[in-house]
XYZ file of C-alpha atoms in Angstrom:
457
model
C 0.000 0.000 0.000
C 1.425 3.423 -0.636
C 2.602 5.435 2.016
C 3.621 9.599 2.363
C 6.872 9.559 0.782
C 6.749 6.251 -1.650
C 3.969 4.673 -3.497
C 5.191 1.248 -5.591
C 1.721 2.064 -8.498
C 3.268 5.738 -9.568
C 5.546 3.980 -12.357
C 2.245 1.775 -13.635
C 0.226 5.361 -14.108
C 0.623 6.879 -17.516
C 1.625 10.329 -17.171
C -1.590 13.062 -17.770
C -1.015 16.536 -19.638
C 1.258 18.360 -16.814
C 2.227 14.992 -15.010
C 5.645 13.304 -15.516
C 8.735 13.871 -14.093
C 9.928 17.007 -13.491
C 11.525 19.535 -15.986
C 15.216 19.661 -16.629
C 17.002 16.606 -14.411
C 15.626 14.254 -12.053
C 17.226 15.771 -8.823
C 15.813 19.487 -9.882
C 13.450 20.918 -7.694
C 10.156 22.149 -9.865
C 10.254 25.940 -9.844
C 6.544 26.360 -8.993
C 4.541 24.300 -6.502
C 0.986 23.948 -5.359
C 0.107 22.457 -1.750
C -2.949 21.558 -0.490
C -3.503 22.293 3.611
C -6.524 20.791 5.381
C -8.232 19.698 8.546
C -9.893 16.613 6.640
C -10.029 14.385 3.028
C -5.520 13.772 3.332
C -5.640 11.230 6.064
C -9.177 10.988 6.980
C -12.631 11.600 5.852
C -15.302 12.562 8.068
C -16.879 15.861 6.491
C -17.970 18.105 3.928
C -14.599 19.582 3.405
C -12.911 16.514 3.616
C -15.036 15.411 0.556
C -14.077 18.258 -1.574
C -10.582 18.128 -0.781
C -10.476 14.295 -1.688
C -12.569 15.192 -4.564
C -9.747 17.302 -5.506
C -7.195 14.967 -5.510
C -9.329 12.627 -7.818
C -10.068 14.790 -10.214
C -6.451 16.383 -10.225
C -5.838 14.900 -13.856
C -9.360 16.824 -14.867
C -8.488 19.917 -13.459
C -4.726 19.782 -14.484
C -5.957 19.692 -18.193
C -8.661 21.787 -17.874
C -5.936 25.059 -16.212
C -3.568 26.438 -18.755
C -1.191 27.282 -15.717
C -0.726 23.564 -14.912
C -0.356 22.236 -18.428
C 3.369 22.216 -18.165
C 5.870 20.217 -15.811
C 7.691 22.670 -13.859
C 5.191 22.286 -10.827
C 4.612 20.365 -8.050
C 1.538 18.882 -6.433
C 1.722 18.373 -2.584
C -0.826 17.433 0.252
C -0.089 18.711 3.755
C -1.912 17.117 6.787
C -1.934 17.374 10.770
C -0.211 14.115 12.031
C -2.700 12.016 12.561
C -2.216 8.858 14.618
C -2.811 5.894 12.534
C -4.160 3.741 15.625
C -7.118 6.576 15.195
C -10.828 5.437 14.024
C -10.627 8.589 12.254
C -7.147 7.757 10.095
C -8.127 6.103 6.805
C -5.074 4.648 5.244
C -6.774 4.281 1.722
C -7.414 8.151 1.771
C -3.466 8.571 2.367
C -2.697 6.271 -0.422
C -5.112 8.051 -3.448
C -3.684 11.339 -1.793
C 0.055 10.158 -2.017
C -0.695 8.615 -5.887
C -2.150 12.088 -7.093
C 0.815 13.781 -5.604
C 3.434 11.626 -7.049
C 2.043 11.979 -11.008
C 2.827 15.621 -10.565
C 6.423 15.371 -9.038
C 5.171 15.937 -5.050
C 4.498 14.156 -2.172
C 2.345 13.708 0.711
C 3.937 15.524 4.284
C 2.700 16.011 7.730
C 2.880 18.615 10.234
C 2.647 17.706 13.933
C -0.567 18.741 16.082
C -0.549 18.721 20.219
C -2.994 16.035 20.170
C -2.926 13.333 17.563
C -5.461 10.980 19.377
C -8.428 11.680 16.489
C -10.187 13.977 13.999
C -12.199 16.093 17.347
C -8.920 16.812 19.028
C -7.127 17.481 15.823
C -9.213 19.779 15.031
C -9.785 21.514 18.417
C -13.176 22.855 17.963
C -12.873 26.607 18.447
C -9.443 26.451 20.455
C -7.751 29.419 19.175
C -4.122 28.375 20.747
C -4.549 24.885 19.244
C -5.034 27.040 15.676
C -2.156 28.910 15.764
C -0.081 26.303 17.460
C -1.271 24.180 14.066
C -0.839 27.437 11.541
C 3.064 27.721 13.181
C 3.415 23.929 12.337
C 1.840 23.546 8.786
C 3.948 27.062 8.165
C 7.039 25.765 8.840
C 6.157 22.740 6.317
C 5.752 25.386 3.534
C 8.512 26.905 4.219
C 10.955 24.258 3.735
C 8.908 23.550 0.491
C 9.167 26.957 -0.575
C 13.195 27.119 -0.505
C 14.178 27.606 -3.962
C 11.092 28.249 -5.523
C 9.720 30.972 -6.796
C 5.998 30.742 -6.928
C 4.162 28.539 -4.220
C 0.255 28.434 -4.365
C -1.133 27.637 -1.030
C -5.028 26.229 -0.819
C -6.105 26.523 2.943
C -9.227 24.555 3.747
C -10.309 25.017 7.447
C -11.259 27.858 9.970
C -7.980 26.972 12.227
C -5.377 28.183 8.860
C -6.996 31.615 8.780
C -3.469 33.273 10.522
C -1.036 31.149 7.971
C 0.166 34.411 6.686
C 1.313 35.346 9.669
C 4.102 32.595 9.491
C 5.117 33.430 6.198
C 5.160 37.411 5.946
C 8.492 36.801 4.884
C 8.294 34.612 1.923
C 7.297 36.595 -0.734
C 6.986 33.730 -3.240
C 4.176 32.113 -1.037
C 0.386 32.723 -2.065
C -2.373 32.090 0.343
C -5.527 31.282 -1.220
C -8.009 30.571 1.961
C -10.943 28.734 1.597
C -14.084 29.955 3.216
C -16.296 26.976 4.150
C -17.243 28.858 7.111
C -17.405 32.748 8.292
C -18.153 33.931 11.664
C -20.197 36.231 10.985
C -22.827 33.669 8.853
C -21.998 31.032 11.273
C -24.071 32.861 14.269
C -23.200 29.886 16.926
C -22.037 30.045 20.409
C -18.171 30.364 19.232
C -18.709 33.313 16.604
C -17.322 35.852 18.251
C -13.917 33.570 18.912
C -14.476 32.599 14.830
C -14.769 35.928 13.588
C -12.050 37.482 15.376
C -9.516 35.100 14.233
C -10.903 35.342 11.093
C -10.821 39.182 10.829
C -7.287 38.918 12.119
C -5.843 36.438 9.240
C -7.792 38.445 6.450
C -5.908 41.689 7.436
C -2.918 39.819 7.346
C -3.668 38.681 3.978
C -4.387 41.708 3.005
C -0.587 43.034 3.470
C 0.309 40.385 0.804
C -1.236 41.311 -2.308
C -0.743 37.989 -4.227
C -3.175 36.504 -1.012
C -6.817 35.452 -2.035
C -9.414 34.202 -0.326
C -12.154 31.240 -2.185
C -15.568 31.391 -1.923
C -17.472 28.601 -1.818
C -20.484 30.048 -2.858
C -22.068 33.481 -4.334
C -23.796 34.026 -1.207
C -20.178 34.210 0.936
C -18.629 36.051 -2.468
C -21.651 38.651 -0.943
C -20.759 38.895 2.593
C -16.953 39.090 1.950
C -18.009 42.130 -0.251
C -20.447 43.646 2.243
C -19.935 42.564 5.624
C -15.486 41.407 5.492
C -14.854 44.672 3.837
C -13.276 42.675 1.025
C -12.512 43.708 -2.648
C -13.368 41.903 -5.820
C -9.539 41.403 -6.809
C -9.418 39.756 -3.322
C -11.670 36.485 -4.070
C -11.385 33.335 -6.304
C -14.053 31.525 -7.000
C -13.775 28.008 -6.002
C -17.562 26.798 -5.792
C -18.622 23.850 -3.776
C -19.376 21.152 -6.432
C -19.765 17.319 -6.188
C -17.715 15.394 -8.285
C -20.047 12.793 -9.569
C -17.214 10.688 -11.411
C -15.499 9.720 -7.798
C -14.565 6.271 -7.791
C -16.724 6.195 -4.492
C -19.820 6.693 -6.269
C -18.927 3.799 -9.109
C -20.888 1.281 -7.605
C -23.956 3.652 -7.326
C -24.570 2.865 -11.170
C -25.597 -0.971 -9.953
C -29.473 -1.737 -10.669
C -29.408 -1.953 -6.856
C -27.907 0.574 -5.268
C -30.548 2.370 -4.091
C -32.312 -1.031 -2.340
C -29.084 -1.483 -0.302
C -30.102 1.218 2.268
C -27.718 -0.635 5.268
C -29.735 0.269 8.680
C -32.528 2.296 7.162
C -35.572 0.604 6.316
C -37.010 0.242 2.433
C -40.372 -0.492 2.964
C -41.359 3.179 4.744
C -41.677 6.498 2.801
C -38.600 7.749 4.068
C -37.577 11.651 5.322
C -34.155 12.427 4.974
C -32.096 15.050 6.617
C -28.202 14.554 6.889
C -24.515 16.747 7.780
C -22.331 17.268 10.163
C -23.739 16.672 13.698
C -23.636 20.331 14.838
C -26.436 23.110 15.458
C -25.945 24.744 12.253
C -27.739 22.236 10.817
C -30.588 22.532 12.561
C -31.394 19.060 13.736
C -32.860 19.757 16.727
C -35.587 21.600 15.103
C -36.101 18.494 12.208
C -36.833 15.520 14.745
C -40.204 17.904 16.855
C -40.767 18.996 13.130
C -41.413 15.318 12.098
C -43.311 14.302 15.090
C -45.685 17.287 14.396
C -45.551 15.827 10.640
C -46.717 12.070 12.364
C -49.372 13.813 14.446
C -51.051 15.064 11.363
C -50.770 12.157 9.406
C -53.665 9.099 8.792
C -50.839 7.251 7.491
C -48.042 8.110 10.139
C -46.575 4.724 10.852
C -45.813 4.508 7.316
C -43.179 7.272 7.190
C -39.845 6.888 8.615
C -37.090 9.650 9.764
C -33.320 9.047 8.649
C -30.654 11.442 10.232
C -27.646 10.709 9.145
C -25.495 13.169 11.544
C -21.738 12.007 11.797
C -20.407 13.031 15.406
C -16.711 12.154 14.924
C -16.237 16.093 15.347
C -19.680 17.025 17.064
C -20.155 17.942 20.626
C -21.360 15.763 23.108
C -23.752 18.150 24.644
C -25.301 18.199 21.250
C -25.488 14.572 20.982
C -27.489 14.120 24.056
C -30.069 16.466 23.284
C -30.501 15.471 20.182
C -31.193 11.767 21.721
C -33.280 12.770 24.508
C -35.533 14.692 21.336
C -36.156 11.443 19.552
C -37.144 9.430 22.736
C -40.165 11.808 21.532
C -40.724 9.957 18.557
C -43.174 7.026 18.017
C -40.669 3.662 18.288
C -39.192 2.621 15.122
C -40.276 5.239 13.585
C -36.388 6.852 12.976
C -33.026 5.529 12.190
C -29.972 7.555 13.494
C -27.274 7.059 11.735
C -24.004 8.524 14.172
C -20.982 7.433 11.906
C -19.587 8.938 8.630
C -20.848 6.634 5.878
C -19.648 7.756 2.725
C -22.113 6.085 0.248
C -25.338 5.421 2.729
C -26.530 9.372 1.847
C -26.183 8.749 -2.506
C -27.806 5.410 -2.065
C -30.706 6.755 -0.215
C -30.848 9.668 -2.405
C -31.510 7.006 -5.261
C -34.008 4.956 -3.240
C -37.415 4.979 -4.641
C -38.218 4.538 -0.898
C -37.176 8.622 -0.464
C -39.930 11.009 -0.856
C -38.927 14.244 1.082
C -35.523 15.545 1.706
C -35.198 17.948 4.705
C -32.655 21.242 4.652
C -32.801 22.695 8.177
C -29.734 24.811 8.384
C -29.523 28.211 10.217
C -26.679 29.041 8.006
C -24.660 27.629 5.383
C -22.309 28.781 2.740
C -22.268 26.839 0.049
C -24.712 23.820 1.039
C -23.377 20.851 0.224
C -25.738 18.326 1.214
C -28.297 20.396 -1.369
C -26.165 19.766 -4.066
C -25.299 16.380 -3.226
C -29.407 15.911 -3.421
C -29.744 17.988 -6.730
C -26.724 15.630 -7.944
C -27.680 12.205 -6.954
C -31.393 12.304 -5.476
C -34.047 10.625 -8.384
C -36.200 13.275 -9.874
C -39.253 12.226 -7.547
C -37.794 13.493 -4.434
C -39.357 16.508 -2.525
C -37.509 19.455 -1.337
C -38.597 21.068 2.147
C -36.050 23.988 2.992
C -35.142 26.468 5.514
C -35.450 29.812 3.288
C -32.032 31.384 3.615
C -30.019 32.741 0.852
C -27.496 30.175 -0.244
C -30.825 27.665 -0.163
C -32.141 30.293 -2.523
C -29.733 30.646 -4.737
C -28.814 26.653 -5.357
C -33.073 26.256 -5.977
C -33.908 29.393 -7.807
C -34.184 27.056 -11.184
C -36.105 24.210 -9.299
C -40.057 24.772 -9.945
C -41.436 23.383 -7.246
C -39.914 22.924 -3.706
C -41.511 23.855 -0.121
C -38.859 26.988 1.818
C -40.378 27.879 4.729
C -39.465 30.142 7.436
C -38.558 30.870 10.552
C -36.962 27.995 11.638
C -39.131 26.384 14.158
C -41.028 22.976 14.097
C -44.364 24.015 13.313
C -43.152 25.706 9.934
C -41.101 23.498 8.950
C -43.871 20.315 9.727
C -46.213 22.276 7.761
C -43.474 22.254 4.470
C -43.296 18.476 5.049
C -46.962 17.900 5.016
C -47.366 19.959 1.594
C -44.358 17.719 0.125
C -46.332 15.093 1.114
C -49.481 15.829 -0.209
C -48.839 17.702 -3.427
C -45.529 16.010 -4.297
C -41.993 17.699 -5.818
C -39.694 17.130 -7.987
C -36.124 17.987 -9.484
C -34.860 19.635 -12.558
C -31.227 18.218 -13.420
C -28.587 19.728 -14.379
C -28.415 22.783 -12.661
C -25.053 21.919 -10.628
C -21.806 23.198 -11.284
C -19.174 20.588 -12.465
C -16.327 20.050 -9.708
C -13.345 19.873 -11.890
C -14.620 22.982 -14.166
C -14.985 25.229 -10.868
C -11.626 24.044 -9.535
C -10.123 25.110 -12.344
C -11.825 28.345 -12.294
C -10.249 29.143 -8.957
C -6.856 27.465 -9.534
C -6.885 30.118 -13.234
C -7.607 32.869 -11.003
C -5.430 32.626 -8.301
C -2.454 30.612 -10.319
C -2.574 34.246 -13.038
C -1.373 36.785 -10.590
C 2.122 35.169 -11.050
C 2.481 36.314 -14.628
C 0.062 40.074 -14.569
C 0.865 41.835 -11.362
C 2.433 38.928 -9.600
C 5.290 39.393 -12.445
């Protein structure tokens, strides 16, 4: 199995346009690199961004062609990950290997940084420790820098609140670029560590700002807006690098089976299932789904035959948020959910195929660019019923879908009442109105990757 450092199947892969060894002699260092920094998808895979950034990786050769300032062999490709232990749940050795392959066809590697505690994803990533984030910006820094010696023109893609401050590491190295990726903003993400978010935040963008190569990705148009409005930020400041699904994944190969969606694992096939799935955090506005569908049952004739799925991975949620969450379903009529706790990479595309799936529930207080929306617009069969929390990114993603049910505020009684309309009238979705992941990579990579030859020269 391939490991950081050496993979034995890099000398089986034909080289792709910009792939092969490096230019000039075997020894010489490539003049221009790009390295990918994240919390998750190098050495685990437990989250949204840890999707896209192993979506990334496997559709490197797609986005390498599809850049003109790849299509040459004088870069690098290189991953960059927190240590973490490989005795962890949360370390998926298979993850490191496709991450390690990608690297090696474009001349790079796979390297880790150390972390104060190794022991899993949750304490990796430190939920809202400030110290912890700049103890891990100082180490991932110092990483760059050594790659950085004798080069001159290293593209940095930052995917994670904690990398916010990376400039301040590298103030001196004027042939690093810093493009950070906004998944989340403190000032959308309105949750009990905001103010802690924000701050840090506000810090690393002026930072940034004193390097004028520096960008920052959006993820969506709706967080292109609030950089603009409520960051203070100019246009020449942001890249576009729009959350996408990238529907070739060799995860999602065995989706194409006749069966796929009859294989539903815990969740039952025989009920007219509702569907609501993410991260196991507030934001995503669980707690207000499981009263919502219990007020749904009350009004039903037919109430035992619909069944609640959460899928709500808690491998970085907090256990406060757990409980309450359990203590809401004891609510329920028995056997009338399934909870799914664990990360299961397929279980949300096959259920999204099921015939069995008739409403799909989008409670979030905020979001940026909604992933779990686009995953349903993606995968989910054209049957499937919408019921969404009206906020804008929701908007935006469903403003060609005809016939959905928003509601708003977010409380139970609203949302029950969108559920019982999906029910009774019935949806639908229009495909084809998703972005395709490699094409908006490569859209962000062209517009960070061109201030090196206009002002960058």
């Amino acid at each position: 199995m391939a490991v950081p450092g050496h993979d034995d199947r890099r000398d089986a892969i034909e080289a792709p346009a910009g792939g092969g060894p490096a230019h000039g002699s075997a020894e010489e260092v490539p003049d221009a690199a790009l390295v990918v920094v994240s919390i998750d998808g190098l050495s685990s895979l437990k989250c949204g961004i840890g999707c896209v950034v192993h979506w990334f990786f496997e559709a490197i050769d797609e986005i390498v062609a599809s850049t003109a300032e790849l299509r040459h062999d004088n870069w690098s490709l290189h991953a960059l990950s927190p240590r973490l232990d490989p005795a962890s749940e949360d370390y998926a050795s298979d993850i490191v290997a496709d991450v390690t392959t990608a690297c090696g066809r474009y001349r790079g590697d796979f390297r880790w940084f150390d972390v104060a505690d190794n022991s899993s994803l949750k304490t990796v990533w430190s939920l809202d420790d400030v110290d912890r984030w700049r103890s891990m910006c100082h180490s991932a820094a110092a990483e760059i820098r050594r790659l950085a010696e004798g080069r001159s023109r290293v593209t940095v893609l930052a995917h994670g609140t904690m990398f916010a401050t990376l400039r301040s590491h590298l103030a001196a190295w004027p042939n690093v670029q810093l493009i950070y990726m906004t998944h989340t903003l403190g000032r959308v993400f309105l949750d009990a560590n905001s103010r802690n978010r924000t701050s840090y935040e506000d810090e690393g963008f002026a930072l940034m700002r004193t390097a004028t190569r520096d960008r920052i990705g959006f993820v969506g148009t709706y967080y292109r807006d609030v950089l603009l409005t409520e960051y203070d930020r100019r246009e020449k400041d942001l890249v576009p690098f729009q959350n996408a699904v990238y529907i070739r994944s060799r995860r999602f190969g065995e989706l194409a089976d006749a069966g796929a969606g009859t294989d539903l694992g815990p969740v039952p096939s025989d009920k007219r299932l509702v569907f609501s799935w993410g991260r196991c955090v507030p934001q995503k506005g669980f707690d207000v789904v499981i009263p919502a569908f219990g007020a749904f049952l009350n009004e039903r004739d037919d109430a035992e035959d619909w069944h609640l799925v959460l899928l709500a991975p808690q491998e970085v949620a907090a256990a406060e948020y757990v409980a309450s969450l359990r203590e809401q379903l004891r609510e329920l009529p028995p056997g009338s959910y399934t909870f799914v706790e664990h990360f299961e990479p397929l279980l949300p595309f096959r259920i999204l195929a099921s015939p069995a799936l008739e409403i799909c529930v989008f409670a979030s207080r905020f979001e940026a660019g909604p992933l779990t929306l686009i995953e349903a617009l993606a995968f989910g069969h054209e049957d499937v019923s919408i019921a969404w929390h009206d906020i804008p990114p929701m908007r935006h993603l469903l403003r060609d879908q005809p016939k959905t049910f928003g509601f708003a505020p977010l409380r139970a009684r609203e949302m029950a009442e969108a559920m019982l309309r999906a029910a009774d009238d019935g949806g639908g979705i229009v495909k084809g109105s998703v972005i395709d992941f490699a094409t908006s990579m490569s859209a962000g990579l062209s517009a960070s990757l061109s201030w090196w030859d206009t002002a960058g020269a």
